[in-house]
Short mmCIF file of C-alpha atoms in Angstrom, two decimals:
data_model
loop_
_atom_site.label_atom_id
_atom_site.label_comp_id
_atom_site.label_asym_id
_atom_site.label_seq_id
_atom_site.Cartn_x
_atom_site.Cartn_y
_atom_site.Cartn_z
CA UNK A 6 -11.21 17.25 -21.98
CA UNK A 7 -9.28 16.03 -18.96
CA UNK A 8 -10.46 12.43 -18.79
CA UNK A 9 -9.31 10.03 -16.08
CA UNK A 10 -6.17 8.19 -17.06
CA UNK A 11 -3.58 6.42 -14.95
CA UNK A 12 0.07 7.13 -15.69
CA UNK A 13 2.15 4.71 -17.66
CA UNK A 14 5.65 5.03 -16.23
CA UNK A 15 7.90 2.23 -17.30
CA UNK A 16 8.35 -0.10 -14.33
CA UNK A 17 9.57 -3.27 -16.01
CA UNK A 18 11.55 -4.21 -19.11
CA UNK A 19 9.94 -4.54 -22.49
CA UNK A 20 9.30 -8.09 -23.71
CA UNK A 21 12.59 -9.81 -24.46
CA UNK A 22 14.68 -6.99 -23.02
CA UNK A 23 17.08 -7.91 -20.18
CA UNK A 24 16.49 -6.40 -16.77
CA UNK A 25 19.29 -4.12 -15.60
CA UNK A 26 19.76 -3.15 -11.94
CA UNK A 27 22.48 -0.63 -11.21
CA UNK A 28 22.21 -1.06 -7.43
CA UNK A 29 20.84 -3.40 -4.82
CA UNK A 30 17.37 -3.24 -3.35
CA UNK A 31 17.47 -0.05 -1.27
CA UNK A 32 13.79 -0.13 -0.29
CA UNK A 33 13.61 1.42 3.20
CA UNK A 34 12.45 -0.48 6.26
CA UNK A 35 12.15 -0.03 9.98
CA UNK A 36 15.82 -0.89 10.43
CA UNK A 37 17.19 0.36 7.11
CA UNK A 38 16.47 4.08 7.32
CA UNK A 39 16.40 6.06 4.09
CA UNK A 40 18.03 9.52 3.88
CA UNK A 41 15.73 12.29 2.62
CA UNK A 42 15.88 16.08 2.55
CA UNK A 43 13.70 16.28 5.68
CA UNK A 44 15.68 13.70 7.65
CA UNK A 45 15.66 9.94 7.69
CA UNK A 46 12.64 7.86 6.74
CA UNK A 47 11.51 4.58 8.29
CA UNK A 48 8.94 2.36 6.60
CA UNK A 49 7.24 -0.12 8.89
CA UNK A 50 5.59 -3.15 7.26
CA UNK A 51 2.27 -3.98 8.87
CA UNK A 52 0.71 -7.18 7.48
CA UNK A 53 -2.94 -6.34 6.68
CA UNK A 54 -2.24 -2.91 8.22
CA UNK A 55 -3.08 -4.11 11.73
CA UNK A 56 -2.08 -2.15 14.83
CA UNK A 57 -3.12 -2.74 18.43
CA UNK A 58 -3.96 0.13 20.76
CA UNK A 59 -0.56 -0.14 22.42
CA UNK A 60 1.24 -0.21 19.07
CA UNK A 61 -0.61 2.94 18.00
CA UNK A 62 0.47 4.68 21.19
CA UNK A 63 4.10 3.70 20.63
CA UNK A 64 4.04 4.91 17.02
CA UNK A 65 2.64 8.23 18.18
CA UNK A 66 5.36 8.51 20.80
CA UNK A 67 8.09 7.62 18.29
CA UNK A 68 6.82 10.16 15.77
CA UNK A 69 6.76 12.91 18.40
CA UNK A 70 10.12 12.23 20.05
CA UNK A 71 12.16 10.99 17.09
CA UNK A 72 10.48 12.34 13.94
CA UNK A 73 8.36 15.17 12.61
CA UNK A 74 5.31 14.34 14.73
CA UNK A 75 3.35 12.57 12.00
CA UNK A 76 2.87 9.05 10.65
CA UNK A 77 2.07 8.55 6.97
CA UNK A 78 0.02 5.65 5.62
CA UNK A 79 1.39 4.23 2.36
CA UNK A 80 -0.44 2.83 -0.67
CA UNK A 81 0.21 -0.64 0.77
CA UNK A 82 -1.26 0.13 4.15
CA UNK A 83 2.14 0.40 5.82
CA UNK A 84 3.36 3.20 8.10
CA UNK A 85 6.14 5.72 7.50
CA UNK A 86 7.92 7.99 9.94
CA UNK A 87 9.81 10.96 8.50
CA UNK A 88 12.16 13.61 9.85
CA UNK A 89 14.12 11.08 11.91
CA UNK A 90 17.55 12.00 13.22
CA UNK A 91 20.71 10.25 12.09
CA UNK A 92 21.32 8.54 15.41
CA UNK A 93 17.83 7.35 16.35
CA UNK A 94 17.80 3.97 14.60
CA UNK A 95 18.60 1.85 17.63
CA UNK A 96 16.08 3.63 19.84
CA UNK A 97 13.36 3.34 17.21
CA UNK A 98 14.07 -0.37 16.72
CA UNK A 99 13.86 -0.99 20.45
CA UNK A 100 10.52 0.81 20.71
CA UNK A 101 9.05 -1.17 17.82
CA UNK A 102 10.41 -4.52 18.98
CA UNK A 103 9.04 -4.00 22.49
CA UNK A 104 5.45 -3.95 21.18
CA UNK A 105 5.80 -6.76 18.64
CA UNK A 106 6.24 -4.65 15.51
CA UNK A 107 9.58 -6.24 14.66
CA UNK A 108 9.08 -10.01 14.98
CA UNK A 109 12.22 -10.66 12.94
CA UNK A 110 14.99 -8.27 12.01
CA UNK A 111 15.91 -10.41 9.00
CA UNK A 112 12.36 -10.47 7.63
CA UNK A 113 11.01 -7.02 8.43
CA UNK A 114 11.21 -5.62 4.87
CA UNK A 115 9.45 -8.54 3.16
CA UNK A 116 6.24 -8.54 5.23
CA UNK A 117 4.29 -6.79 2.45
CA UNK A 118 0.76 -8.17 2.85
CA UNK A 119 -2.33 -6.23 1.83
CA UNK A 120 -5.70 -7.73 2.79
CA UNK A 121 -9.29 -6.54 2.39
CA UNK A 122 -9.48 -4.10 5.34
CA UNK A 123 -13.17 -4.65 6.09
CA UNK A 124 -12.97 -8.45 5.99
CA UNK A 125 -14.92 -9.98 8.86
CA UNK A 126 -16.49 -6.66 9.84
CA UNK A 127 -19.31 -5.78 7.44
CA UNK A 128 -20.79 -9.12 6.39
CA UNK A 129 -19.40 -8.92 2.86
CA UNK A 130 -16.74 -11.10 1.30
CA UNK A 131 -16.30 -14.87 1.25
CA UNK A 132 -13.67 -15.34 3.95
CA UNK A 133 -11.90 -13.43 6.70
CA UNK A 134 -8.64 -12.90 4.84
CA UNK A 135 -7.28 -10.97 7.80
CA UNK A 136 -6.73 -14.41 9.34
CA UNK A 137 -4.90 -15.51 6.20
CA UNK A 138 -2.65 -12.49 6.53
CA UNK A 139 -1.63 -13.41 10.06
CA UNK A 140 -0.83 -16.99 9.07
CA UNK A 141 1.10 -15.94 5.97
CA UNK A 142 3.17 -13.47 8.00
CA UNK A 143 4.07 -16.22 10.47
CA UNK A 144 5.10 -18.49 7.61
CA UNK A 145 7.22 -15.80 5.95
CA UNK A 146 9.06 -15.00 9.17
CA UNK A 147 9.74 -18.70 9.87
CA UNK A 148 11.71 -19.35 6.66
CA UNK A 149 15.43 -18.71 6.21
CA UNK A 150 15.05 -18.12 2.47
CA UNK A 151 12.27 -15.52 2.41
CA UNK A 152 14.53 -12.53 3.20
CA UNK A 153 15.80 -12.98 -0.37
CA UNK A 154 12.52 -11.46 -1.56
CA UNK A 155 12.68 -7.81 -2.54
CA UNK A 156 11.24 -5.18 -0.25
CA UNK A 157 8.82 -4.45 -3.10
CA UNK A 158 7.41 -8.00 -3.44
CA UNK A 159 3.69 -7.83 -2.61
CA UNK A 160 1.11 -10.34 -1.40
CA UNK A 161 -2.54 -9.34 -1.92
CA UNK A 162 -5.39 -11.16 -0.15
CA UNK A 163 -8.88 -10.26 -1.39
CA UNK A 164 -11.96 -11.59 0.40
CA UNK A 165 -13.91 -11.77 -2.85
CA UNK A 166 -15.33 -8.26 -2.89
CA UNK A 167 -12.65 -7.05 -5.34
CA UNK A 168 -11.38 -4.13 -3.28
CA UNK A 169 -7.69 -5.06 -3.27
CA UNK A 170 -7.37 -7.68 -6.03
CA UNK A 171 -6.35 -5.01 -8.52
CA UNK A 172 -3.53 -3.51 -6.47
CA UNK A 173 -0.76 -5.12 -8.49
CA UNK A 174 0.23 -7.98 -6.22
CA UNK A 175 2.98 -10.40 -7.15
CA UNK A 176 1.00 -13.15 -5.43
CA UNK A 177 -2.77 -12.64 -5.24
CA UNK A 178 -5.25 -14.78 -3.32
CA UNK A 179 -8.98 -14.30 -3.88
CA UNK A 180 -11.49 -15.99 -1.57
CA UNK A 181 -14.31 -17.86 -3.29
CA UNK A 182 -17.78 -18.64 -1.91
CA UNK A 183 -17.36 -22.43 -1.91
CA UNK A 184 -14.55 -22.55 0.64
CA UNK A 185 -11.76 -22.34 -1.90
CA UNK A 186 -9.29 -19.67 -2.92
CA UNK A 187 -7.92 -18.61 -6.27
CA UNK A 188 -4.12 -18.25 -6.38
CA UNK A 189 -3.05 -15.90 -9.18
CA UNK A 190 0.64 -15.38 -10.03
CA UNK A 191 1.74 -13.93 -13.35
CA UNK A 192 -0.08 -15.79 -16.14
CA UNK A 193 -1.02 -18.79 -13.99
CA UNK A 194 -3.93 -19.47 -11.66
CA UNK A 195 -4.68 -22.37 -9.33
CA UNK A 196 -7.63 -23.20 -7.11
CA UNK A 197 -6.73 -24.36 -3.59
CA UNK A 198 -8.63 -25.04 -0.38
CA UNK A 199 -9.14 -21.88 1.68
CA UNK A 200 -7.31 -23.52 4.59
CA UNK A 201 -4.25 -23.96 2.35
CA UNK A 202 -4.28 -20.41 0.97
CA UNK A 203 -1.43 -18.97 3.11
CA UNK A 204 0.82 -21.97 2.41
CA UNK A 205 0.04 -21.68 -1.29
CA UNK A 206 1.08 -18.01 -1.26
CA UNK A 207 4.35 -18.91 0.44
CA UNK A 208 4.98 -21.63 -2.14
CA UNK A 209 4.37 -19.09 -4.92
CA UNK A 210 7.06 -16.82 -3.52
CA UNK A 211 9.44 -19.81 -3.49
CA UNK A 212 8.64 -20.45 -7.16
CA UNK A 213 9.38 -16.81 -7.94
CA UNK A 214 12.78 -16.82 -6.23
CA UNK A 215 13.80 -19.99 -8.07
CA UNK A 216 12.79 -18.40 -11.39
CA UNK A 217 14.54 -15.11 -10.59
CA UNK A 218 17.96 -16.54 -9.74
CA UNK A 219 19.51 -15.59 -13.06
CA UNK A 220 17.76 -12.29 -13.83
CA UNK A 221 17.71 -10.87 -10.30
CA UNK A 222 14.10 -9.72 -10.83
CA UNK A 223 12.39 -8.12 -7.83
CA UNK A 224 8.77 -8.48 -9.05
CA UNK A 225 6.94 -11.24 -10.91
CA UNK A 226 6.21 -8.91 -13.83
CA UNK A 227 9.97 -8.37 -14.28
CA UNK A 228 10.73 -12.04 -14.99
CA UNK A 229 12.07 -12.61 -18.52
CA UNK A 230 10.00 -14.88 -20.74
CA UNK A 231 12.61 -17.65 -20.55
CA UNK A 232 12.47 -17.73 -16.73
CA UNK A 233 8.92 -18.90 -16.23
CA UNK A 234 7.56 -19.79 -12.82
CA UNK A 235 7.11 -23.49 -12.05
CA UNK A 236 4.21 -22.86 -9.74
CA UNK A 237 2.87 -26.42 -9.94
CA UNK A 238 6.16 -27.85 -8.66
CA UNK A 239 6.32 -25.34 -5.80
CA UNK A 240 2.78 -26.18 -4.68
CA UNK A 241 3.61 -29.89 -4.82
CA UNK A 242 6.75 -29.38 -2.69
CA UNK A 243 4.60 -27.54 -0.14
CA UNK A 244 2.05 -30.37 -0.05
CA UNK A 245 -0.76 -28.12 -1.32
CA UNK A 246 -3.40 -29.79 -3.47
CA UNK A 247 -4.12 -27.44 -6.35
CA UNK A 248 -6.10 -27.44 -9.57
CA UNK A 249 -4.85 -25.34 -12.44
CA UNK A 250 -7.60 -23.13 -13.86
CA UNK A 251 -7.77 -20.47 -16.58
CA UNK A 252 -6.72 -17.04 -15.40
CA UNK A 253 -10.05 -15.37 -14.62
CA UNK A 254 -10.97 -11.90 -15.82
CA UNK A 255 -10.21 -9.18 -13.28
CA UNK A 256 -12.81 -8.66 -10.60
CA UNK A 257 -14.79 -5.44 -10.94
CA UNK A 258 -12.75 -2.92 -8.99
CA UNK A 259 -14.42 -2.54 -5.62
CA UNK A 260 -14.61 0.93 -4.17
CA UNK A 261 -12.72 1.76 -0.98
CA UNK A 262 -14.83 2.35 2.12
CA UNK A 263 -16.38 5.77 2.55
CA UNK A 264 -15.63 7.69 5.75
CA UNK A 265 -18.13 6.96 8.48
CA UNK A 266 -19.74 3.83 9.91
CA UNK A 267 -18.46 0.49 8.59
CA UNK A 268 -20.56 -2.45 9.73
CA UNK A 269 -22.03 -2.78 13.20
CA UNK A 270 -18.90 -2.13 15.23
CA UNK A 271 -16.32 -0.43 13.02
CA UNK A 272 -15.54 2.98 11.57
CA UNK A 273 -13.54 4.23 8.61
CA UNK A 274 -11.70 7.54 8.84
CA UNK A 275 -9.02 9.40 6.88
CA UNK A 276 -6.47 12.09 7.54
CA UNK A 277 -5.63 14.77 4.95
CA UNK A 278 -3.16 13.22 2.47
CA UNK A 279 -2.82 10.16 4.71
CA UNK A 280 -0.66 12.01 7.27
CA UNK A 281 -1.78 11.36 10.85
CA UNK A 282 -0.62 13.69 13.60
CA UNK A 283 0.37 12.49 17.04
CA UNK A 284 -2.90 13.80 18.45
CA UNK A 285 -4.92 11.96 15.81
CA UNK A 286 -3.06 8.72 16.48
CA UNK A 287 -3.77 9.01 20.18
CA UNK A 288 -7.44 9.72 19.48
CA UNK A 289 -7.54 6.55 17.41
CA UNK A 290 -5.80 4.60 20.16
CA UNK A 291 -8.50 5.78 22.57
CA UNK A 292 -11.10 4.32 20.19
CA UNK A 293 -9.81 0.85 19.36
CA UNK A 294 -7.41 -1.30 17.32
CA UNK A 295 -6.99 -0.25 13.70
CA UNK A 296 -6.24 -1.54 10.24
CA UNK A 297 -4.38 0.84 7.94
CA UNK A 298 -5.67 0.65 4.38
CA UNK A 299 -4.06 0.97 0.93
CA UNK A 300 -6.23 4.07 0.43
CA UNK A 301 -4.29 5.74 3.25
CA UNK A 302 -7.16 5.51 5.69
CA UNK A 303 -7.86 3.67 8.92
CA UNK A 304 -10.50 1.11 9.81
CA UNK A 305 -11.17 1.34 13.55
CA UNK A 306 -12.56 -1.88 15.01
CA UNK A 307 -14.78 -2.22 18.06
CA UNK A 308 -16.22 1.30 17.81
CA UNK A 309 -19.62 2.69 16.83
CA UNK A 310 -20.98 5.88 15.30
CA UNK A 311 -20.98 7.66 18.65
CA UNK A 312 -17.20 7.97 18.45
CA UNK A 313 -17.19 9.84 15.12
CA UNK A 314 -17.66 13.38 16.56
CA UNK A 315 -14.66 12.95 18.87
CA UNK A 316 -12.48 11.80 15.96
CA UNK A 317 -13.73 14.65 13.76
CA UNK A 318 -12.72 17.09 16.49
CA UNK A 319 -9.11 16.01 15.94
CA UNK A 320 -9.31 16.89 12.25
CA UNK A 321 -9.92 13.35 11.01
CA UNK A 322 -12.15 12.91 7.97
CA UNK A 323 -15.35 11.18 9.07
CA UNK A 324 -17.76 12.20 6.27
CA UNK A 325 -17.77 11.12 2.61
CA UNK A 326 -18.37 14.71 1.42
CA UNK A 327 -15.11 16.01 2.89
CA UNK A 328 -13.00 17.84 0.27
CA UNK A 329 -10.06 15.66 1.28
CA UNK A 330 -11.73 12.35 0.39
CA UNK A 331 -9.86 10.81 -2.54
CA UNK A 332 -7.08 13.41 -2.61
CA UNK A 333 -3.48 12.18 -2.36
CA UNK A 334 0.04 13.43 -2.97
CA UNK A 335 3.62 12.29 -2.66
CA UNK A 336 5.99 13.92 -0.18
CA UNK A 337 7.00 16.71 -2.56
CA UNK A 338 9.13 19.68 -1.58
CA UNK A 339 10.84 20.30 0.75
CA UNK A 340 11.07 16.70 1.93
CA UNK A 341 12.10 15.09 -1.36
CA UNK A 342 15.05 16.32 -3.43
CA UNK A 343 13.60 14.90 -6.66
CA UNK A 344 10.30 16.77 -6.36
CA UNK A 345 9.67 19.76 -8.61
CA UNK A 346 6.93 21.31 -6.46
CA UNK A 347 5.29 21.56 -3.08
CA UNK A 348 2.58 19.15 -4.15
CA UNK A 349 1.06 18.87 -0.69
CA UNK A 350 0.45 22.59 -0.56
CA UNK A 351 -1.05 22.55 -4.04
CA UNK A 352 -3.18 19.54 -3.09
CA UNK A 353 -4.80 21.67 -0.38
CA UNK A 354 -5.99 24.18 -2.98
CA UNK A 355 -7.14 21.42 -5.33
CA UNK A 356 -9.11 19.72 -2.56
CA UNK A 357 -10.95 22.89 -1.64
CA UNK A 358 -12.09 23.34 -5.23
CA UNK A 359 -13.87 19.95 -5.10
CA UNK A 360 -15.56 20.49 -1.72
CA UNK A 361 -19.11 19.19 -1.45
CA UNK A 362 -19.13 17.21 -4.70
CA UNK A 363 -19.95 13.50 -4.65
CA UNK A 364 -18.77 10.52 -6.70
CA UNK A 365 -15.47 12.10 -7.64
CA UNK A 366 -12.51 10.28 -9.13
CA UNK A 367 -9.47 10.05 -6.87
CA UNK A 368 -6.73 12.55 -7.65
CA UNK A 369 -3.01 12.19 -6.96
CA UNK A 370 -0.35 14.91 -7.19
CA UNK A 371 3.19 13.78 -7.98
CA UNK A 372 6.32 15.89 -7.68
CA UNK A 373 8.22 13.96 -10.37
CA UNK A 374 7.56 11.33 -13.00
CA UNK A 375 8.31 8.47 -10.58
CA UNK A 376 4.79 9.06 -9.16
CA UNK A 377 5.68 7.42 -5.85
CA UNK A 378 2.67 5.98 -4.04
CA UNK A 379 0.14 6.60 -6.79
CA UNK A 380 -3.22 4.80 -6.53
CA UNK A 381 -4.50 2.00 -8.76
CA UNK A 382 -7.55 1.94 -10.97
CA UNK A 383 -9.02 5.12 -12.48
CA UNK A 384 -7.59 8.32 -11.08
CA UNK A 385 -6.64 11.84 -12.07
CA UNK A 386 -2.88 12.10 -12.66
CA UNK A 387 -1.45 15.49 -11.67
CA UNK A 388 2.27 15.77 -12.40
CA UNK A 389 4.56 18.69 -11.53
CA UNK A 390 6.78 20.03 -14.31
CA UNK A 391 10.15 21.76 -14.25
CA UNK A 392 8.60 25.08 -15.18
CA UNK A 393 6.49 25.26 -12.03
CA UNK A 394 3.22 24.22 -13.65
CA UNK A 395 1.46 20.84 -13.93
CA UNK A 396 0.23 18.21 -16.34
CA UNK A 397 -3.30 17.05 -15.53
CA UNK A 398 -3.80 13.71 -17.28
CA UNK A 399 -1.08 14.83 -19.68
CA UNK A 400 -2.60 18.23 -20.45
CA UNK A 401 -0.48 21.29 -19.49
CA UNK A 402 -2.18 23.41 -16.84
CA UNK A 403 -0.77 26.60 -15.24
CA UNK A 404 -0.35 26.29 -11.50
CA UNK A 405 -2.79 29.17 -10.99
CA UNK A 406 -5.51 27.18 -12.82
CA UNK A 407 -4.81 23.86 -11.12
CA UNK A 408 -7.81 23.78 -8.72
CA UNK A 409 -10.34 24.32 -11.49
CA UNK A 410 -8.63 21.82 -13.84
CA UNK A 411 -8.54 19.15 -11.13
CA UNK A 412 -12.17 19.74 -10.16
CA UNK A 413 -13.19 19.27 -13.81
CA UNK A 414 -11.07 16.14 -14.31
CA UNK A 415 -12.45 14.49 -11.18
CA UNK A 416 -15.98 14.58 -12.60
CA UNK A 417 -15.03 13.19 -16.05
CA UNK A 418 -15.19 9.44 -16.60
#
């Protein structure tokens, strides 16, 4: 039986084992372009995934003129442009800076902030953590020391509904109903006033950097046992009143939004495999500002149900029963040299086999065992193998039988 099971790739050292880095942090950014088989890649950090109408239009223009004509949404709600030419870096940077997407060249890779995408829109949650995200971004960009954070260091801001709390943040803030926030870092938790939440998150990143000086760790989970965080001291230096509390049990994992209407004046839509074409981006820009989500979708604000048919006409997913809902894949061949298969092409066949079914587990196809961009929580792990076939939750499956195997695994819990 192909039950749901997340992968367990080793991402941090075993207890007591020293961390070894054989190179510096090469995580791509908007200014540090990454070479790939399909051209250069730019990753644009978007705190809380927010883009104005004008910023959407500029991204669409940049993708068309400088890249492959598409913009990918990452598992952190950031944006990626692929197929960029070797000499386009300066032009791309100028385009992004002109519309406020590069507030600081020194800080652009460390603005990794995921926030509950529907906060303030649907009446759920305990606080509008989108506001926290804006304040935290301003604080990060105002400090000279924050660029020392790795491009992988992640802040997660959950409004209390549990939708993003489980996304593996280094610093997690969870809004509480009494006007407070829970700060969770490693094996410590503190309760702070909601108004102090962004400053508390910044202080936590300071505590991490002080603890990581010797080991060179990039993530909190990579810190050796003898380099513990002194979170209490960091909060005191920042002037944040905090009460240490037991680390709470994880929130029940909230489900991502379903495509369609979201609240009174918002919509949620997807693109197949999280790749938005220039035409789709412009259709979104004609609808309203957006928030990219860690499920590779888009919350469109200030728009009602009447706009859904126009977005569907551009090939966007606007219905929960679409075969593409919950289907993801890494870049695969030919764009990535490490990939063992054209996983995007195979994802198309797998998606069609699940068409019309409801309540399915997410499925993610990976071209190699790095599983770049895989989701969190329960999901069906489809991994390409060197022989041209796949492992579905660890079980060998011939490529010709992949659609049926995936369809079965997505219904097994």
